[in-house]
Coordinates of C-alpha atoms in Angstrom, one line a residue:
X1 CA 15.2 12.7 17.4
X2 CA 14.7 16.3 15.9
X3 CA 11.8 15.3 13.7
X4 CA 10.0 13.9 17.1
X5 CA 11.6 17.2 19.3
X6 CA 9.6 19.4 16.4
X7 CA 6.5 16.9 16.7
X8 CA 6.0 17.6 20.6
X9 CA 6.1 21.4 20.5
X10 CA 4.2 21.3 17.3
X11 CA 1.3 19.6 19.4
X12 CA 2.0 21.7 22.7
X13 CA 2.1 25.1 20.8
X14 CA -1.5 23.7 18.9
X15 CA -2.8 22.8 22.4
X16 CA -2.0 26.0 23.9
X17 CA -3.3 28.1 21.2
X18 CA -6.5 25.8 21.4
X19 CA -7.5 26.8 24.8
X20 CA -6.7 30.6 23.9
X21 CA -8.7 30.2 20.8
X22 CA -11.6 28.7 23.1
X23 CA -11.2 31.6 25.9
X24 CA -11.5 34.4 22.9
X25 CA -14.2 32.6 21.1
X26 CA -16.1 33.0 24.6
X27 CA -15.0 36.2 25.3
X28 CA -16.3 37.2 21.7
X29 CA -19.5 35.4 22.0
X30 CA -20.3 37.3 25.5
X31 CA -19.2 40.5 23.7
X32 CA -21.5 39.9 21.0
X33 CA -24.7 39.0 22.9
X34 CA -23.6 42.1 25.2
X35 CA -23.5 45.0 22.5
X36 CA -26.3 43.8 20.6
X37 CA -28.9 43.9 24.2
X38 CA -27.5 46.9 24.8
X39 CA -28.5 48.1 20.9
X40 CA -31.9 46.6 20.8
X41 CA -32.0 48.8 24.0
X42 CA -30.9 52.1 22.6
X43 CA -32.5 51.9 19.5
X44 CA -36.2 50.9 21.2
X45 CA -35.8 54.0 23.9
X46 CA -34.6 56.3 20.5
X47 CA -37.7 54.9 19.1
X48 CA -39.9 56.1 22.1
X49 CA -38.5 59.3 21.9
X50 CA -38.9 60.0 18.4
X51 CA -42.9 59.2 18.5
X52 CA -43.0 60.9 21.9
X53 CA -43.8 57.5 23.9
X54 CA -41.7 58.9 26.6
X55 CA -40.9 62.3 27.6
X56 CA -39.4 64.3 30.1
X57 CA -35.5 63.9 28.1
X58 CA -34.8 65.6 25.2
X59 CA -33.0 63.1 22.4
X60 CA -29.1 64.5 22.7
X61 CA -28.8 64.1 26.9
X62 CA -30.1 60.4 26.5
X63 CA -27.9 59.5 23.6
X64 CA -25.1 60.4 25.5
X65 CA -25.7 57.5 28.3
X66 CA -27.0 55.1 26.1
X67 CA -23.6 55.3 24.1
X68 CA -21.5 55.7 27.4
X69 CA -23.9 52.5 28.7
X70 CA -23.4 50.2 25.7
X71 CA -19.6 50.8 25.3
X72 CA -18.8 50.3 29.1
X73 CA -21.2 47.0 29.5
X74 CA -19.6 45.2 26.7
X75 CA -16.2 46.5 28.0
X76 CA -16.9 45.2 31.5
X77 CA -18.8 42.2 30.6
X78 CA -15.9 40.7 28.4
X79 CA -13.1 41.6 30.1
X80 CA -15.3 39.8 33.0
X81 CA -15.8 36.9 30.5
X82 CA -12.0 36.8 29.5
X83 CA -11.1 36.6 33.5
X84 CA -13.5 34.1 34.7
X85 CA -14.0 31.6 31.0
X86 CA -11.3 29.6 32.7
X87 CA -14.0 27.9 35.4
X88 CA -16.5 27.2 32.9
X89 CA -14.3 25.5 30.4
X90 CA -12.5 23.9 33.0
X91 CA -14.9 20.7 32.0
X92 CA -13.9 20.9 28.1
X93 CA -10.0 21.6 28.6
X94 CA -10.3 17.9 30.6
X95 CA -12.0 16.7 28.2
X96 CA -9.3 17.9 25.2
X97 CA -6.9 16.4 27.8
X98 CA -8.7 13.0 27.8
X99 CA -9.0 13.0 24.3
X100 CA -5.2 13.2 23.9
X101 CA -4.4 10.7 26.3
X102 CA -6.5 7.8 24.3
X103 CA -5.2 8.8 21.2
X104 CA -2.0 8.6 22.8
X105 CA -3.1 5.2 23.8
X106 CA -4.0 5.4 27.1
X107 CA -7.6 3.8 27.6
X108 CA -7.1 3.8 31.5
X109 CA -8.3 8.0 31.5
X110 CA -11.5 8.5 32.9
X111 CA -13.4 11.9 33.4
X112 CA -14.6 13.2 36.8
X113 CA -17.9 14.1 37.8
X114 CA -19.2 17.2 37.4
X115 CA -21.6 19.4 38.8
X116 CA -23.0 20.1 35.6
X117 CA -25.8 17.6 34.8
X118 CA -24.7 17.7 30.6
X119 CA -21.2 17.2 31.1
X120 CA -22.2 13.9 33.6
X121 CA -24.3 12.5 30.6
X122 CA -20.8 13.2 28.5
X123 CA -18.8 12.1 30.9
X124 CA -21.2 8.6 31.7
X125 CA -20.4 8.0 28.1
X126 CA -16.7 8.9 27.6
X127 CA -15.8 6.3 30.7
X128 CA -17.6 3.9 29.1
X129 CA -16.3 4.7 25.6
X130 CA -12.4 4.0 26.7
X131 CA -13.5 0.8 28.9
X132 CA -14.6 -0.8 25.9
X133 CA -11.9 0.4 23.9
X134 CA -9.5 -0.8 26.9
X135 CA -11.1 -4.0 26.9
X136 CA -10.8 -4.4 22.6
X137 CA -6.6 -3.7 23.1
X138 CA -6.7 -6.3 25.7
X139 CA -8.1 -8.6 23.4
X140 CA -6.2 -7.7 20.5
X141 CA -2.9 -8.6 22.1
X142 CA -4.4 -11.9 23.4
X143 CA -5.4 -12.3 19.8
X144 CA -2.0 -11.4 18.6
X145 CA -0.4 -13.8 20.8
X146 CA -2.7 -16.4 21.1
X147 CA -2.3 -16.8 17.4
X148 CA 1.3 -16.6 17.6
X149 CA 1.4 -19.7 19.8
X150 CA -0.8 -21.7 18.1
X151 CA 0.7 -21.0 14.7
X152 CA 4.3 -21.3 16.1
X153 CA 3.9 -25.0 18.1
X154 CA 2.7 -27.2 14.7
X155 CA 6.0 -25.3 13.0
X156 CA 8.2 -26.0 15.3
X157 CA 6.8 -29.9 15.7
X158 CA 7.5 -30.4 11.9
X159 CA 10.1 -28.9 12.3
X160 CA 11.5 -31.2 15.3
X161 CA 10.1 -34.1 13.5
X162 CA 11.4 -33.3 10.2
X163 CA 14.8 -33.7 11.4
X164 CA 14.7 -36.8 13.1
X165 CA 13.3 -38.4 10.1
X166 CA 16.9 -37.5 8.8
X167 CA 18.1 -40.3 11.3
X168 CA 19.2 -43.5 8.8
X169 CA 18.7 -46.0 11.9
X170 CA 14.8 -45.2 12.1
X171 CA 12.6 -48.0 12.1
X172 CA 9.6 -48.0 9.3
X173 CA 7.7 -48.3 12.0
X174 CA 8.8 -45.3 14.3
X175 CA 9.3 -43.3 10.3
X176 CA 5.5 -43.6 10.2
X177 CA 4.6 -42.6 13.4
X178 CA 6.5 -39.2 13.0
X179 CA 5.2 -39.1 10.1
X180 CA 1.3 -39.4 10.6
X181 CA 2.0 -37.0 13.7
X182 CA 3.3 -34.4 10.7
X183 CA 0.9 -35.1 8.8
X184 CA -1.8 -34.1 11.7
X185 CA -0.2 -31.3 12.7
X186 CA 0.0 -30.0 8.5
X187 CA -4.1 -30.5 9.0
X188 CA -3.7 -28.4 12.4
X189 CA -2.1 -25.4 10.1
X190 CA -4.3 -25.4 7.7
X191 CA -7.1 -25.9 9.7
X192 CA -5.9 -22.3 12.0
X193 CA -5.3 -21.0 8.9
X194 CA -9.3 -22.0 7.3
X195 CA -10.7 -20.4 9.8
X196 CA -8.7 -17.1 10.6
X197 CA -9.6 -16.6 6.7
X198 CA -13.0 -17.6 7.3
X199 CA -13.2 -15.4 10.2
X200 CA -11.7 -12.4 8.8
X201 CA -14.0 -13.0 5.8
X202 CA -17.7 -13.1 7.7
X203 CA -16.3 -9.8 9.9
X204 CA -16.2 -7.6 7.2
X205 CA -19.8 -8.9 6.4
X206 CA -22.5 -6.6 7.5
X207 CA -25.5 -7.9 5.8
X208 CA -25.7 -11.3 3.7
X209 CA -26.7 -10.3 -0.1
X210 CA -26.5 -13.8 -1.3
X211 CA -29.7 -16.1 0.2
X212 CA -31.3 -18.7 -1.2
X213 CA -34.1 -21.0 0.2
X214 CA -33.1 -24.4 1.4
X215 CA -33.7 -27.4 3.4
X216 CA -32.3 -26.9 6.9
X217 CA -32.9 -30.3 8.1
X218 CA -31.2 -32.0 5.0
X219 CA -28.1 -29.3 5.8
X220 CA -27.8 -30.8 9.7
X221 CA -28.4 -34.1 8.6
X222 CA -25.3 -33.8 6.1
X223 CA -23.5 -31.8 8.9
X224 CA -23.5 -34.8 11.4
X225 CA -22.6 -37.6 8.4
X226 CA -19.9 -35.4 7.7
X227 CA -18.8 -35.8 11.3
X228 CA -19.9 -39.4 11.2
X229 CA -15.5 -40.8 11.6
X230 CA -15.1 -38.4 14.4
X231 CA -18.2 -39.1 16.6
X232 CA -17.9 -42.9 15.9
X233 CA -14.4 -42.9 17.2
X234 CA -15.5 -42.1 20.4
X235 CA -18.5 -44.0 19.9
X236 CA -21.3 -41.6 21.3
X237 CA -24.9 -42.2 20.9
X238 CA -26.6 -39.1 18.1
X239 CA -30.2 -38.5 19.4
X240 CA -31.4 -36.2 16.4
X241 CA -34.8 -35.1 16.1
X242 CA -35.4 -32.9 13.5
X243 CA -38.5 -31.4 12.0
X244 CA -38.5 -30.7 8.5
X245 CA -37.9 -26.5 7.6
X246 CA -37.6 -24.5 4.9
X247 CA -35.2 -22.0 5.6
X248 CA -33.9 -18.6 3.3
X249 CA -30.2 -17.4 4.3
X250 CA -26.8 -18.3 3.2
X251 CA -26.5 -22.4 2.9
X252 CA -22.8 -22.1 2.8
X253 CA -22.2 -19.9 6.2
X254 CA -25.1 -22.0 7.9
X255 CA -23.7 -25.2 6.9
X256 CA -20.3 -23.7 8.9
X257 CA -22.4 -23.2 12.6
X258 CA -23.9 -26.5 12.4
X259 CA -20.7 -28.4 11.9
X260 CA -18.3 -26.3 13.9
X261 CA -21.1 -26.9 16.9
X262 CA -21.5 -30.5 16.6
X263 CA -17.9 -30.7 16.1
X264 CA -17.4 -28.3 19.8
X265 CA -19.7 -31.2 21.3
X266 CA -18.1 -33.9 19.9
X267 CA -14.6 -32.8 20.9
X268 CA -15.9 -32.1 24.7
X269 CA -18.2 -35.3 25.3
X270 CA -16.3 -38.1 27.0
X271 CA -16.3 -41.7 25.2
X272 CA -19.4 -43.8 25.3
X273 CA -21.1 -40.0 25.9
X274 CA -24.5 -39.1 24.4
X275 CA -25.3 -35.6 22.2
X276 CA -28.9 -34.9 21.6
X277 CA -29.8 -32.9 18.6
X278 CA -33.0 -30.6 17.9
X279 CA -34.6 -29.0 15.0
X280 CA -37.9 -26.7 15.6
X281 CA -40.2 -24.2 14.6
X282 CA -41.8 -21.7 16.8
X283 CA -43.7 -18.9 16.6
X284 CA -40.6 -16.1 16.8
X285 CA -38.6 -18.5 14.1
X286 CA -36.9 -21.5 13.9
X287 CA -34.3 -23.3 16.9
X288 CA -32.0 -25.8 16.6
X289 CA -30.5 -27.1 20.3
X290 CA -27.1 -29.4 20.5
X291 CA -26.8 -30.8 24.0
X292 CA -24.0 -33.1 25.3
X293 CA -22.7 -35.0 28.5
X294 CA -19.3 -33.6 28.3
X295 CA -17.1 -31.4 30.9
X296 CA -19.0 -28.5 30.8
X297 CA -18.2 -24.8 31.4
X298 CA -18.1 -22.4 34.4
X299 CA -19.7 -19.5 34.5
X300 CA -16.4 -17.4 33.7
X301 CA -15.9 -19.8 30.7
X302 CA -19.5 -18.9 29.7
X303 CA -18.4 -15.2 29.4
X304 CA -15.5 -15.5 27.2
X305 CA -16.2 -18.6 24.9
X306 CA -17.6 -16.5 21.9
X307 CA -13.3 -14.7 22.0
X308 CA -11.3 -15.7 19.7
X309 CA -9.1 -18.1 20.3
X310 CA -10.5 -19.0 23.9
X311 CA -10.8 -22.4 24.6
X312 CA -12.0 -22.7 28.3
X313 CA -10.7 -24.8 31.0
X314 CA -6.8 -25.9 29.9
X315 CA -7.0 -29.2 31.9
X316 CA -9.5 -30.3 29.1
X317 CA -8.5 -28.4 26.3
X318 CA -8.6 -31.0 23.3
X319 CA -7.6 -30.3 19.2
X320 CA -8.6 -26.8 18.0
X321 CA -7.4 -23.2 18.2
X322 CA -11.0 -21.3 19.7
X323 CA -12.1 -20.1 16.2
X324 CA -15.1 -21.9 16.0
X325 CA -17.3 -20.2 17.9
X326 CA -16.4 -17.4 17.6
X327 CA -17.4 -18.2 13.2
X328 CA -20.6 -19.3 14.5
X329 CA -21.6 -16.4 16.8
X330 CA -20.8 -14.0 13.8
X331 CA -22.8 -16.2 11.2
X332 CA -25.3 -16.3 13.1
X333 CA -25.7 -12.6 14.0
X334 CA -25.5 -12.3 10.5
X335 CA -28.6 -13.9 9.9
X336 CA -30.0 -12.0 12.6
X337 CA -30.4 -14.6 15.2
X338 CA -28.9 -15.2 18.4
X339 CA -27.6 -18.1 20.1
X340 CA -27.2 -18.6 23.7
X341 CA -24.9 -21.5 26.1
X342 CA -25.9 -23.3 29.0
X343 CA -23.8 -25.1 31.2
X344 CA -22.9 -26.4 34.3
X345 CA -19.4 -28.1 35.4
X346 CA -19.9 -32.1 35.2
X347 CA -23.3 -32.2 33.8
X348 CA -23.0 -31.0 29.9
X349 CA -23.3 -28.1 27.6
X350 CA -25.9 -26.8 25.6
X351 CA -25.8 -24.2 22.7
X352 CA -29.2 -23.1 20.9
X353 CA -29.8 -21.3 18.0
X354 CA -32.8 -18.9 17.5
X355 CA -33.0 -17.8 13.6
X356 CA -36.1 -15.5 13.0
X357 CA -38.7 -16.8 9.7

């Protein structure tokens, strides 16, 4: 309690002596730029007189003034300064203010308009500075809790399970049920836990050192067989047409957007459904296009489904934790491309990716 007492008035004592310290640094500046007009003054009508370019005043009776002139103006003019610095740096103390308050936390401050044109441009910038930065918190507490929910409901399910597999009267077939359901919801944890790694991993990336040239046809090609168990289950018709490309970038992190995509459609396209699948070159680079039948988004869904751990519309939420695109939008920034959703509520979804040459 002391140490945070002290804390306080250490920061309201620094505060108050940095407004003085602003005031005086004004004041001296004025002062300054005062007395040293007032000098080039004196010493260019001295001048004058010395070479006779005026006359009509002997040097002594104008020496006098000038001195008299000099000392009073930069009296005047900072005491002037010192009495009326408070309007002018009324725009920088709120700005010292705001900067307190978001470093306290608050990222609701905003800064007023001004009728200065300079401090507008600052304050234009500020506003939008601590929306942004409001908007990051929010979604670092959804993170935060989303990923405490989905890493908390597979523990506690083993857990449940785990105990009635303690029950002696169990019948093999029932003890296998529970188990295969632990058993999917040991992949679930380590699946969350894959791609939090993976995701962690490719943000701290900035550029990618490591390329190498590869097929990118053969790498979707092995992406859907890979996929093959889960898209046959559901028995949807692949269309794939793929041209065949050369392609130099990372074959690891490339190989992760084309299977966490055709995975996304797989998981949203209803039984008996259809995904079509595109591979081409163009003149700005290379796209590749999945399109499915499934739910589709709306447009607020649209916004958001690049957030981590977003997954959409909850009445057709199916197996996964909302990493996946959000891996796939970074990778693919990484490689400089961009990749852009279309969809619309009953018809399907459509994801393309545009990779420069």
């Amino acid at each position: 309690m002391t140490s945070n007492f002290w804390a306080r008035l250490y920061v309201k004592v620094c505060s108050k002596m940095g407004k003085s310290a602003l005031a005086f640094m004004l004041s001296l500046l004025i002062f300054i730029i005062l007395f040293l007009t007032m000098s080039i003054f004196a010493i260019a009508i001295l001048f004058m007189l010395k070479y006779g370019l005026i006359h009509g005043m002997i040097e002594p009776t104008i020496f006098g003034p000038i001195i008299f002139l000099i000392l009073s103006s930069a009296v005047v003019g900072t005491t002037l300064t010192a009495l009326f610095s408070r309007i002018p740096l009324k725009p920088i103390r709120r700005v010292v203010q705001a900067c307190n308050k978001v470093a306290d936390g608050d990222f609701s401050v905003r800064l007023p308009v001004s009728a200065i044109e300079e401090f507008n441009i600052f304050a234009r910038s500020f506003n939008r500075m601590t929306e942004e930065l409001g908007s990051l918190e929010m979604l670092r507490s959804d993170f935060v809790n989303n990923f405490s929910h989905e890493f908390k409901t597979p523990i506690v399910s083993l857990r449940g399970f785990a105990k009635i597999l303690k029950n002696p009267h169990l019948s093999e077939e029932e003890r296998n049920e529970y188990l295969d359901i632990m058993i999917s919801e040991s992949d679930r944890l380590t699946e969350l836990a894959t791609n939090v790694l993976t995701l962690t991993a490719i943000e701290n990336l900035n550029i990618i050192s490591s390329k190498t040239e590869f097929d990118l046809s053969e790498q979707v090609r092995r992406s859907v067989l890979i996929l093959e168990s889960k898209w046959a289950d559901k028995n949807l018709e692949m269309i794939i047409d793929l041209e065949d490309i050369t392609y130099l970038g990372n074959d690891d992190l490339l190989s992760q957007v084309w299977i966490n995509l055709i995975d996304n459609a797989i998981k949203f396209s209803p039984n008996n459904g259809k995904i079509k699948i595109k591979l081409k070159s163009h003149e700005k680079g290379i796209a590749f296009k999945i399109m499915d039948n499934g739910y589709g988004m709306s447009e607020e869904s649209q916004k958001h489904v690049f957030d981590k751990f977003y997954q959409g519309d909850q009445s057709h939420s199916t197996d996964g934790n909302g990493l996946g695109l959000a891996i796939v939008n970074k990778i693919v920034k990484l490689h400089d491309g961009e990749i852009l959703i279309d969809s619309e509520v009953g018809v399907g979804t459509s994801f393309t990716v545009t990779l420069p040459q």
